[in-house]
mmCIF file of C-alpha atoms in Angstrom:
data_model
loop_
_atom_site.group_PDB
_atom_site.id
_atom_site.type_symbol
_atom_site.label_atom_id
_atom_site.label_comp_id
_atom_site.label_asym_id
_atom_site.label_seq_id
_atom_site.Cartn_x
_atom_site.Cartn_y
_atom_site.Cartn_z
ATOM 1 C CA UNK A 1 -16.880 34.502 -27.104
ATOM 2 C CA UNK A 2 -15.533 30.944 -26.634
ATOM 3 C CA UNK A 3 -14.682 29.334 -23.445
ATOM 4 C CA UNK A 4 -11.037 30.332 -23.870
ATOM 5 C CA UNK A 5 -11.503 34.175 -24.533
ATOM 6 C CA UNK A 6 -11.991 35.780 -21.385
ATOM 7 C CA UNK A 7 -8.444 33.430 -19.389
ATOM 8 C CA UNK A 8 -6.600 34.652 -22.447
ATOM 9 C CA UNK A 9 -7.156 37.703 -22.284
ATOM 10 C CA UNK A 10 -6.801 38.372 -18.972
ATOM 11 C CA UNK A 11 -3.457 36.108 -19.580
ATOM 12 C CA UNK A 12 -2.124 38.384 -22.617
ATOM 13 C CA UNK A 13 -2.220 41.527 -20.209
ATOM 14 C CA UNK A 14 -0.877 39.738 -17.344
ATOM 15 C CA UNK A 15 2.067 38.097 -19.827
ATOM 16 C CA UNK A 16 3.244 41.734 -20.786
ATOM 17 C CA UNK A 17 4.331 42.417 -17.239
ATOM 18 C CA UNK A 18 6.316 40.015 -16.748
ATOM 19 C CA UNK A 19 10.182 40.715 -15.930
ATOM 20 C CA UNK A 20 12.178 39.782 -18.607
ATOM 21 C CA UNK A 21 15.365 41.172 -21.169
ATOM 22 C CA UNK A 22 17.035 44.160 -20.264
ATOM 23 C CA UNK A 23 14.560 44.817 -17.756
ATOM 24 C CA UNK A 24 15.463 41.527 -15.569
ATOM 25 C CA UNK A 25 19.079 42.081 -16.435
ATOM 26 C CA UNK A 26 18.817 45.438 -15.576
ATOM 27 C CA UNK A 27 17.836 44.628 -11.485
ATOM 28 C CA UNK A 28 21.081 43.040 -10.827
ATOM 29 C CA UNK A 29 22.684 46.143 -11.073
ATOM 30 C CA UNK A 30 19.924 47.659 -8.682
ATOM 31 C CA UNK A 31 21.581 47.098 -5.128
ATOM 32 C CA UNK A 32 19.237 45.352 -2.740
ATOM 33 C CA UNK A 33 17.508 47.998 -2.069
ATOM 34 C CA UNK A 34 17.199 49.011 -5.875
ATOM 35 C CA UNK A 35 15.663 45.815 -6.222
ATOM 36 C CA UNK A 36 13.550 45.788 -3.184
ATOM 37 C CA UNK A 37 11.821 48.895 -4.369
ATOM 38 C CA UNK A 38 11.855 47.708 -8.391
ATOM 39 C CA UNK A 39 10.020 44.782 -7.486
ATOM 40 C CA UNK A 40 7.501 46.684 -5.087
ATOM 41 C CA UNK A 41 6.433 48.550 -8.171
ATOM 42 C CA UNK A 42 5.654 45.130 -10.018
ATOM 43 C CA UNK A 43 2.559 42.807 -9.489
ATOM 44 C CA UNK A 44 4.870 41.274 -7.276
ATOM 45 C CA UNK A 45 4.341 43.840 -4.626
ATOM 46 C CA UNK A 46 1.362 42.826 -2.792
ATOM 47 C CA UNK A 47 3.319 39.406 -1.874
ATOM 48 C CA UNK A 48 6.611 41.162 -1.352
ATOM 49 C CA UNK A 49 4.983 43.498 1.283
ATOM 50 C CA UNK A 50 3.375 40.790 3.028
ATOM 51 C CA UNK A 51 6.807 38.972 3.329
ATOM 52 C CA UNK A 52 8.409 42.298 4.912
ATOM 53 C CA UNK A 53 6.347 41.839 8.074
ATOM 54 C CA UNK A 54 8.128 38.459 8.782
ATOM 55 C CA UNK A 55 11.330 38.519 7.022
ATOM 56 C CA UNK A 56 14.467 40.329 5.941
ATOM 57 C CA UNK A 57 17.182 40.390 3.278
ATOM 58 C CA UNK A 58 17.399 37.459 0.972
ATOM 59 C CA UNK A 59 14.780 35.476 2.695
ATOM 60 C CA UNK A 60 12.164 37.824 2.644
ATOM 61 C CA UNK A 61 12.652 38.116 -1.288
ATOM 62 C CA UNK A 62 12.514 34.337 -1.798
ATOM 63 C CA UNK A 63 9.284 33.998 0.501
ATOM 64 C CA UNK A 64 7.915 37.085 -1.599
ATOM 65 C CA UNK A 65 8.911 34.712 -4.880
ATOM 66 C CA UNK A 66 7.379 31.967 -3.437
ATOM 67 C CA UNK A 67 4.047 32.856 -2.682
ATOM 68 C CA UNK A 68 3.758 34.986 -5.741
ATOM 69 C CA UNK A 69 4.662 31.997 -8.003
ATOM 70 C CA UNK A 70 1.924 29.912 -6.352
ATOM 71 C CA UNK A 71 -1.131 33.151 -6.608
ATOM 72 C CA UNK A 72 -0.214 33.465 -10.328
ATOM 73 C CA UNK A 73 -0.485 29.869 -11.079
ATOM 74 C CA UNK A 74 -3.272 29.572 -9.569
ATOM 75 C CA UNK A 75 -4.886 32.882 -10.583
ATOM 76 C CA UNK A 76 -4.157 31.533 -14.682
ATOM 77 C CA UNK A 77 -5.873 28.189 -13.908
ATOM 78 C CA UNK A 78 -9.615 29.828 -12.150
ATOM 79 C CA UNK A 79 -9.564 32.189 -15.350
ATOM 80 C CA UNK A 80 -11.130 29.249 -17.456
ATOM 81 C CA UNK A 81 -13.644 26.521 -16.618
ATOM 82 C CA UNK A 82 -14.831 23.241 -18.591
ATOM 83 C CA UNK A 83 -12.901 21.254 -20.048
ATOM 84 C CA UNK A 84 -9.796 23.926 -20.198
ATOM 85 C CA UNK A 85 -9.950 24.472 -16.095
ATOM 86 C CA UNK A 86 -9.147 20.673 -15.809
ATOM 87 C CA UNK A 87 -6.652 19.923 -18.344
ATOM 88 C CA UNK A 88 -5.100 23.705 -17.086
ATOM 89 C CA UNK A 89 -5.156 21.580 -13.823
ATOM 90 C CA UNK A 90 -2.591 18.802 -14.795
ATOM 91 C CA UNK A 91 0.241 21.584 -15.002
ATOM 92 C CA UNK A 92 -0.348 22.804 -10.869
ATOM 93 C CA UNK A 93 -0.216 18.698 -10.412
ATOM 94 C CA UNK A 94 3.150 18.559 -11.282
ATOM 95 C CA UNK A 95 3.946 21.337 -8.249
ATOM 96 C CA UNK A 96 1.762 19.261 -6.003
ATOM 97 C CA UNK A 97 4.202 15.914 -6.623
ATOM 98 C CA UNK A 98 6.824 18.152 -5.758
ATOM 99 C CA UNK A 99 5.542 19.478 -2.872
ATOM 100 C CA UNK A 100 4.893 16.233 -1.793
ATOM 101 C CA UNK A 101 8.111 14.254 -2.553
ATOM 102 C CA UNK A 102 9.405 17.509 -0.547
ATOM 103 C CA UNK A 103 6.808 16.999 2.254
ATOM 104 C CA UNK A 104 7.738 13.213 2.647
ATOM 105 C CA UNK A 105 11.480 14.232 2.419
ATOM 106 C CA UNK A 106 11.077 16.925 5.439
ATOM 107 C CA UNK A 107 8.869 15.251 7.440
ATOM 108 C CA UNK A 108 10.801 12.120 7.792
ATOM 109 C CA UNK A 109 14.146 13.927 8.436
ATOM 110 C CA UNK A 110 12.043 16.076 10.904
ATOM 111 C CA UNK A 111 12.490 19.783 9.393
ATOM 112 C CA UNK A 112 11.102 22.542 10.830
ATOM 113 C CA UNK A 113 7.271 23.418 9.576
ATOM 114 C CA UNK A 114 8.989 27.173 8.787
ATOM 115 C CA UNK A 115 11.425 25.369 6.781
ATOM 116 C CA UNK A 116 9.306 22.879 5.347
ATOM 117 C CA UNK A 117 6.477 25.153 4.044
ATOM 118 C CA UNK A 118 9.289 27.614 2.421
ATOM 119 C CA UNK A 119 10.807 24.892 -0.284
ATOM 120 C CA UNK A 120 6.912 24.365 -1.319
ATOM 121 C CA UNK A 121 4.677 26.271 -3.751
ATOM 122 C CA UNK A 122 1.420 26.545 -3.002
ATOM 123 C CA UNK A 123 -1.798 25.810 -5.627
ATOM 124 C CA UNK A 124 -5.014 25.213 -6.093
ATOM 125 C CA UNK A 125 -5.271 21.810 -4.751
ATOM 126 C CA UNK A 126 -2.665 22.257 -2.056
ATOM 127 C CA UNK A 127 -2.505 26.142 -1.082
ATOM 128 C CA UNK A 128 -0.683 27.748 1.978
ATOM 129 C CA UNK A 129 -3.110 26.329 4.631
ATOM 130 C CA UNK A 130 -2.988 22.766 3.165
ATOM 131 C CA UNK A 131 0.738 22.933 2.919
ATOM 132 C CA UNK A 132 0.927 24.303 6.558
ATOM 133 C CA UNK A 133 -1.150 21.416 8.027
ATOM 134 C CA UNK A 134 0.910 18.785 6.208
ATOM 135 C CA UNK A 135 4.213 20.200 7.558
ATOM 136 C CA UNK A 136 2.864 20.538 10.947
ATOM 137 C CA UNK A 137 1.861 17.274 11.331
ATOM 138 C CA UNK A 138 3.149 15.348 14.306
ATOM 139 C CA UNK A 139 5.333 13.185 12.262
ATOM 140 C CA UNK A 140 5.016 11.309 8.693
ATOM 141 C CA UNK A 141 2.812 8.632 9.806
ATOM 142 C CA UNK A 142 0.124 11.869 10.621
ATOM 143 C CA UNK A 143 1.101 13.198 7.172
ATOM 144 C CA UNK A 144 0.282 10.363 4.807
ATOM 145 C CA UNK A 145 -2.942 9.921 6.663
ATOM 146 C CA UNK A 146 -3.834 13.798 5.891
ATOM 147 C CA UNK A 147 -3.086 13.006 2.486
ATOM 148 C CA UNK A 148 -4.782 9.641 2.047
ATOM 149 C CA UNK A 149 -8.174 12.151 3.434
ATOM 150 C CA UNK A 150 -7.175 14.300 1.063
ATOM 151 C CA UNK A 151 -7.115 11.885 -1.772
ATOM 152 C CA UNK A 152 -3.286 12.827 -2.742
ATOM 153 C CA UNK A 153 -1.671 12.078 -4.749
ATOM 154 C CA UNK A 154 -5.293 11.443 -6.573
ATOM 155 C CA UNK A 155 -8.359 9.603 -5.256
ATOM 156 C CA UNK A 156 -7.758 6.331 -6.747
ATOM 157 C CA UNK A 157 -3.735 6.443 -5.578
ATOM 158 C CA UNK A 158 -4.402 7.333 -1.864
ATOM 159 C CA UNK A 159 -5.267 3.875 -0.651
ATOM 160 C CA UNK A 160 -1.647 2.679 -2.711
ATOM 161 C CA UNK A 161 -0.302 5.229 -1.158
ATOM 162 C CA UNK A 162 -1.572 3.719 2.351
ATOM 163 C CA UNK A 163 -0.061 0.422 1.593
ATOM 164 C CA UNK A 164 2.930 1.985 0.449
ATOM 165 C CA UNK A 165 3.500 3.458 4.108
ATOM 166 C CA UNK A 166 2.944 -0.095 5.700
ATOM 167 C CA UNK A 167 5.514 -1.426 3.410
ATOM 168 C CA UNK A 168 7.643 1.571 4.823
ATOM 169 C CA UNK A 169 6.872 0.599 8.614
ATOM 170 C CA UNK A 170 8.654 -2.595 7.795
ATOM 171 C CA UNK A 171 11.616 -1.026 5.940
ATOM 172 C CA UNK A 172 12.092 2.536 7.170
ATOM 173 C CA UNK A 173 13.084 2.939 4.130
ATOM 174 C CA UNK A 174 11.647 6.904 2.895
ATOM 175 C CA UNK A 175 12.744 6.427 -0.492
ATOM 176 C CA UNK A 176 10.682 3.517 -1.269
ATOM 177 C CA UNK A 177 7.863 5.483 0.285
ATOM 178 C CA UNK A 178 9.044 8.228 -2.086
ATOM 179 C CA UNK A 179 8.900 5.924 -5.067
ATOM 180 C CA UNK A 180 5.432 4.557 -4.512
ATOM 181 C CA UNK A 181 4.142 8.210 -5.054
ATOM 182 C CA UNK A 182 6.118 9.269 -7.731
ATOM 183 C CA UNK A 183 4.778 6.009 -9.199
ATOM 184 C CA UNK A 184 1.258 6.887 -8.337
ATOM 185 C CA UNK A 185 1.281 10.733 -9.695
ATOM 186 C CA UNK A 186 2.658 9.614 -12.887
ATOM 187 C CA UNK A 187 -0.414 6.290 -13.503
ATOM 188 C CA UNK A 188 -2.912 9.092 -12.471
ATOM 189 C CA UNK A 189 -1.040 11.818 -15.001
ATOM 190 C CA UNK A 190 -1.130 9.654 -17.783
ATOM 191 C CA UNK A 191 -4.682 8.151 -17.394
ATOM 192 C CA UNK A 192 -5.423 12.012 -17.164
ATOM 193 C CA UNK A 193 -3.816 12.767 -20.280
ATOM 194 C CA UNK A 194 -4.991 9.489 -22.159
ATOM 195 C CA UNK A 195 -8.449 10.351 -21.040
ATOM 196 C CA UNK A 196 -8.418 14.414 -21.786
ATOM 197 C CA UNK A 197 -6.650 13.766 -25.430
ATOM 198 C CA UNK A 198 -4.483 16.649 -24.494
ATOM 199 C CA UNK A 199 -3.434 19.099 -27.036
ATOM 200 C CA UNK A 200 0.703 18.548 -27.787
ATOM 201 C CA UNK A 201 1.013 21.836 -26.650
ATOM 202 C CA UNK A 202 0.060 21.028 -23.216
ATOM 203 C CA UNK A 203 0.672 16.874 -23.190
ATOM 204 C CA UNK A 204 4.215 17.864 -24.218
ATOM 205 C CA UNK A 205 5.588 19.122 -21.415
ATOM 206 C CA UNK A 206 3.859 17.137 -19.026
ATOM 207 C CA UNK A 207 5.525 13.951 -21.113
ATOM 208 C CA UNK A 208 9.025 15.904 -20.847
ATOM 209 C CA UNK A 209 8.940 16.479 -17.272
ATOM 210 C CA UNK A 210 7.867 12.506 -16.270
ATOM 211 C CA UNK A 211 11.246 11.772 -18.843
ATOM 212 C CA UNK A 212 13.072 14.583 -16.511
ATOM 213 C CA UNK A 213 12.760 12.485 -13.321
ATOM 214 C CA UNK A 214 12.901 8.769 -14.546
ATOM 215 C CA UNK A 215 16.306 9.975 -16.272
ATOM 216 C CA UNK A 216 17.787 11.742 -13.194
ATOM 217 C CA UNK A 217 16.466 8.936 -10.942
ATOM 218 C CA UNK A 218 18.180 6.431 -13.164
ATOM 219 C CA UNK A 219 21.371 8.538 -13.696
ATOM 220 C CA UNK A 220 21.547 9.162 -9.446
ATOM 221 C CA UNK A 221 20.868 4.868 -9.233
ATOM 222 C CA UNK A 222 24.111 4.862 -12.096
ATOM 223 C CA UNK A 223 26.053 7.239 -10.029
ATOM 224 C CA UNK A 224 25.494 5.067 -6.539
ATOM 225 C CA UNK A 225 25.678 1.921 -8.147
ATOM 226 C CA UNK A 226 29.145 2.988 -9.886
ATOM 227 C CA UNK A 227 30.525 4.228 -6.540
ATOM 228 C CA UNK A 228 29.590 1.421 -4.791
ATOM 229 C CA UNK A 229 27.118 2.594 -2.502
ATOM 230 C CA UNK A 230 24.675 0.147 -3.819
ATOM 231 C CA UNK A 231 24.718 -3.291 -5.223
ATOM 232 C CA UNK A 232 21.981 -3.029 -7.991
ATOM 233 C CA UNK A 233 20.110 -0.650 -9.710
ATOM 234 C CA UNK A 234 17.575 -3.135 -10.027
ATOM 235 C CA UNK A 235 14.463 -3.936 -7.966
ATOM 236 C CA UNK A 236 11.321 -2.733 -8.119
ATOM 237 C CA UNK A 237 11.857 0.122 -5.143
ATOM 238 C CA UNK A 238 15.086 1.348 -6.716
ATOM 239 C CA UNK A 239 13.399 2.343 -10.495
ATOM 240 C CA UNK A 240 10.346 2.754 -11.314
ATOM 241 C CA UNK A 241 8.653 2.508 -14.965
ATOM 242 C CA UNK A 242 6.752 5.416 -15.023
ATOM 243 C CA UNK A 243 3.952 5.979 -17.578
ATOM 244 C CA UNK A 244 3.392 8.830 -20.066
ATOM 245 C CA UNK A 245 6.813 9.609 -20.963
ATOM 246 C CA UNK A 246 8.295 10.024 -24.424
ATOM 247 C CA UNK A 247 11.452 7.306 -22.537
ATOM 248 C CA UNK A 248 11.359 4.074 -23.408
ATOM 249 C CA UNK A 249 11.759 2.581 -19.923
ATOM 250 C CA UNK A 250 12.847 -0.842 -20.505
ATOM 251 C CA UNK A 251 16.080 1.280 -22.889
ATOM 252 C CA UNK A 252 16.613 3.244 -20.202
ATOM 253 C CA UNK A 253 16.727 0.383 -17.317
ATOM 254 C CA UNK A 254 19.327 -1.153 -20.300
ATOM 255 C CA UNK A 255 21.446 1.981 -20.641
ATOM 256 C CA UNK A 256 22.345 2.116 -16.763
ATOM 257 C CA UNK A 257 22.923 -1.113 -16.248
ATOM 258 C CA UNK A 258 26.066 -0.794 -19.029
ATOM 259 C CA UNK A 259 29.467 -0.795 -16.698
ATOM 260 C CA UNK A 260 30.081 2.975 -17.300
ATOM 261 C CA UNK A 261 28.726 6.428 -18.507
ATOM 262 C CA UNK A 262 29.719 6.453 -21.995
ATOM 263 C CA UNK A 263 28.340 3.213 -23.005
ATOM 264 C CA UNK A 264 25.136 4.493 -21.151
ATOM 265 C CA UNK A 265 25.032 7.337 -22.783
ATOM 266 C CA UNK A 266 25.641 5.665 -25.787
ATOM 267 C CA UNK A 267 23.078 3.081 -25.520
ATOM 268 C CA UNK A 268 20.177 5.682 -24.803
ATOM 269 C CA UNK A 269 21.291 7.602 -27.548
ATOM 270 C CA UNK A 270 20.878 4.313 -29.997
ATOM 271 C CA UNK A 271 17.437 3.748 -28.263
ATOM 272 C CA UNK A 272 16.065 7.033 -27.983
ATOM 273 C CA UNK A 273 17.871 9.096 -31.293
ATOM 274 C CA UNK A 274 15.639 11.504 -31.658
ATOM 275 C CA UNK A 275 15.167 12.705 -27.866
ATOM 276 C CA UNK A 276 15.372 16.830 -27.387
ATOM 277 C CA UNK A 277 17.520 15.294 -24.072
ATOM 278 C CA UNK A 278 20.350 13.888 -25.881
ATOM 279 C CA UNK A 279 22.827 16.744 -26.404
ATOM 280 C CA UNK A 280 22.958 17.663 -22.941
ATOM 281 C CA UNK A 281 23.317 13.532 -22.104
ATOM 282 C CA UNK A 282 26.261 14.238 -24.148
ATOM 283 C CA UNK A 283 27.494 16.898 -22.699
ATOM 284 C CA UNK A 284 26.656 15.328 -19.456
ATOM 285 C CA UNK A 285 30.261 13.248 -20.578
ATOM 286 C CA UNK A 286 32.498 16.101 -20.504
ATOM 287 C CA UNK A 287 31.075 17.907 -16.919
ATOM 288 C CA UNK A 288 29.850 14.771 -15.166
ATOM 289 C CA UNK A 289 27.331 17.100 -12.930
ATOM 290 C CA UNK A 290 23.694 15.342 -12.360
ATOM 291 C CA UNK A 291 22.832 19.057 -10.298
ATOM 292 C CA UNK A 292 23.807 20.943 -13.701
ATOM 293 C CA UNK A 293 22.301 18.841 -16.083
ATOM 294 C CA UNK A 294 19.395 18.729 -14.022
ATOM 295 C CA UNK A 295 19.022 22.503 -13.794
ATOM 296 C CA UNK A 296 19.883 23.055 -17.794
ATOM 297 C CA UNK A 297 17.297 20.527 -18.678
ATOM 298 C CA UNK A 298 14.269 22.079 -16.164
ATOM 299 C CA UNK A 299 15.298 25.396 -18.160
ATOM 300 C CA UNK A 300 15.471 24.097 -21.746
ATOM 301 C CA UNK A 301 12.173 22.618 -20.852
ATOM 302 C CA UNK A 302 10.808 26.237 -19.856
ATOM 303 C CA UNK A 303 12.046 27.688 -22.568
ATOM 304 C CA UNK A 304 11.250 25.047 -25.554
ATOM 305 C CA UNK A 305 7.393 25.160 -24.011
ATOM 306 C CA UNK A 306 6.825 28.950 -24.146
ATOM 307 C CA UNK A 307 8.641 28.684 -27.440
ATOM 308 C CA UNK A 308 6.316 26.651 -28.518
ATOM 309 C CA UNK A 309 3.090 28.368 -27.484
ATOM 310 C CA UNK A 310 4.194 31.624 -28.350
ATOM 311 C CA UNK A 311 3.545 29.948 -32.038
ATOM 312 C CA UNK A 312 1.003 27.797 -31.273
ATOM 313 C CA UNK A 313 -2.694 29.306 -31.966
ATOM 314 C CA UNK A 314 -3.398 31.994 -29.877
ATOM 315 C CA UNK A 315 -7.338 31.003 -29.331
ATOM 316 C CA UNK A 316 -5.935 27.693 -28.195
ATOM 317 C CA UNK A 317 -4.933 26.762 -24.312
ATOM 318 C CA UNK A 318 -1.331 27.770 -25.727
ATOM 319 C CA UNK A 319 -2.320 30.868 -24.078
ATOM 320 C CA UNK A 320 -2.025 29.702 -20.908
ATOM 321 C CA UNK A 321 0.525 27.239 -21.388
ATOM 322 C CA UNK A 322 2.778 30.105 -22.303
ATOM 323 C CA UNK A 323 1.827 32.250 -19.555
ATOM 324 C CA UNK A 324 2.314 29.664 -17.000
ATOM 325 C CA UNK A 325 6.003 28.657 -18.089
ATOM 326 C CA UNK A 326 7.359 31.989 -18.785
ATOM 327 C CA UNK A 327 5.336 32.759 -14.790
ATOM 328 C CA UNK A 328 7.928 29.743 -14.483
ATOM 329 C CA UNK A 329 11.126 31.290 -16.029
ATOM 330 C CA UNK A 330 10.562 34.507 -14.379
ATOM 331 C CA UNK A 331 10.405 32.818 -10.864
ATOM 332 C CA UNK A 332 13.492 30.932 -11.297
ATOM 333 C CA UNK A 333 15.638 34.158 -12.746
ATOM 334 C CA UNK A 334 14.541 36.432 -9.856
ATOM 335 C CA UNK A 335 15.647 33.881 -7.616
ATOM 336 C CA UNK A 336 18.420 34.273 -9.514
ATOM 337 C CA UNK A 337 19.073 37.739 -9.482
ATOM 338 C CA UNK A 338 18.153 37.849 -5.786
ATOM 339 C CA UNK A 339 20.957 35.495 -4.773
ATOM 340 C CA UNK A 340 23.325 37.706 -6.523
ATOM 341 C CA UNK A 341 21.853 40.936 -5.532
ATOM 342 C CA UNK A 342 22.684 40.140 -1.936
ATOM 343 C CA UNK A 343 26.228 38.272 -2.824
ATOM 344 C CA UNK A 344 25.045 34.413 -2.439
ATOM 345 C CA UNK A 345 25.956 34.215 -6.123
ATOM 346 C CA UNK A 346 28.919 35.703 -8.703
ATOM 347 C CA UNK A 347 26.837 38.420 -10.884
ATOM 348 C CA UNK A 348 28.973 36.797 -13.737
ATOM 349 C CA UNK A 349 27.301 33.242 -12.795
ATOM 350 C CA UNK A 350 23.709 34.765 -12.866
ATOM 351 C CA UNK A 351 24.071 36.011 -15.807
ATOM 352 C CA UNK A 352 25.008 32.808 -17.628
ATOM 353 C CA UNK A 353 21.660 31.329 -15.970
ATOM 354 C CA UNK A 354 19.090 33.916 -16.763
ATOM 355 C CA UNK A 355 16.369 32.179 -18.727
ATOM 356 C CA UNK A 356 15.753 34.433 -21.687
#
């Protein structure tokens, strides 16, 4: 038995329970309560239960979605050790940016701990309790210090980060602050994956999600710059040049800087031809949404990556790869099928999001 045998296969059983086809279609159509009970009867009824004893209706499902998302990623990542448990690692440490850039976010416009903890996912590194502390921390200044402790955003990026929040004292400015660890993540991510010589299976998605937010921070910078809420999109706090993308970052500084969207669009597309993220740049022209070519790209993402596993060899980490995007896709359609469920969203609308 190799090192990978025992995760996978505890993976492969775990994979063939998850929600998905007619089945997921089939809960909108459930009633609350239909659903409610449906989703007792899954292995997301232990979490679901525990939600019941502090919250109701759509809430209560969400919190249930929450936690259950976090357990199973973590769950797929202590199923292998080595050499596989760390590189298995890098995919929680793209939840942990985003629980931070959401803890930096809340804590400086002062949202409730409740609230706070509730748009975060908890993992390995940065579980329930961990997230708890961080959001009840008497203010952001009390934050960053937990995480410099903690070594977050990684060991050698924690003292950065501490300069980064004296640069913010003489700002009070939270997106610079913001910037600095989104900066810091990605040097630490791609020394990571330089170091580790990932597989593609795995490197590739990590590469595609650090493309995911220099584009949408450089299209938001476009957007502000072209309706005059900001003079530049220069300067070094505005965009960052974050390593281990597949982006060239100097092209894409270039492309934003053109005087409107279709030259941008057409610039990255000159720099960047073969780029899986150029047909929805393009059709980025005729809807001129950031939100919904945000969301399509996080789901083409999902599904290109267990795409790609599900070929991939299945002695290989694709395994868990697979497992832990389509754990991924399955999250983010329940959410959907919640929302419409108890009439936050048209069932029509839900449909045309499910991630199949």
């Amino acid at each position: 038995m190799n090192d990978l045998d025992y995760g996978n296969a505890r993976l492969a059983v775990r994979r063939s329970r998850l929600l998905t086809g007619d089945r997921l279609v089939g809960l909108l159509d459930l009633g609350f309560e239909g659903l409610v009970a449906a989703l007792s009867d899954s292995p997301l009824g232990p979490d679901l239960r525990e939600a019941l004893l502090r919250f109701e209706g759509l809430r209560m499902i969400q919190e249930a979605l929450r936690r259950h998302l976090g357990r199973s990623l973590t769950d797929a990542v202590s199923f292998y050790e080595g050499e596989a448990r760390r590189d298995l690692e890098l995919l929680a440490s793209r939840w942990d940016l985003q629980n931070l850039v959401t803890l930096l976010r809340g804590q400086a416009r002062r949202v409730a701990p409740d609230e706070l903890v509730s748009l975060m996912i908890p993992t390995a590194t940065l579980d329930e309790a961990a997230l708890r502390e961080l959001a009840e921390a008497p203010g952001l200044r009390a934050a960053i210090e937990r995480m410099v402790v903690w070594g977050l955003p990684s060991p050698s990026g924690a003292r950065r980060l501490l300069e980064a929040w004296r640069d913010y004292e003489r700002h009070d400015d939270v997106a610079r602050l913001e910037h600095r660890l989104v900066e810091l993540a990605a040097q630490a991510l791609d020394t990571a994956m330089h170091d580790h010589h990932l597989d593609d299976v795995l490197a590739r998605p990590l590469r595609l999600a650090v493309d995911l937010r220099q584009l949408m921070t450089a299209l938001r910078l476009f957007d502000a710059f072209s309706q005059g809420d900001i003079a530049s999109v220069s300067g070094p706090h505005r965009f960052a040049d974050l390593p281990g993308g597949y982006l060239d970052s100097a092209a894409l500084r270039a492309a934003i800087e053109r005087p409107n969207l279709e030259e941008a669009v057409a610039a990255l597309t000159t720099a960047a031809a073969d780029h899986p993220f150029l047909p929805f740049l393009h059709q980025l022209l005729d809807h001129r949404s950031l939100e919904r070519l945000h969301a399509e790209l996080e789901a083409w993402i999902l599904t290109d990556t267990v795409a790609r596993a599900r070929h991939a060899d299945p002695l290989s980490l694709a395994v868990p790869v697979g497992y832990v995007f389509a754990k991924e896709a399955e999250h983010r359609n329940l959410r959907l099928v919640a929302a419409a469920v108890t009439g936050r969203l048209d069932r029509t609308e839900a449909l045309s999001h499910l991630i199949h």
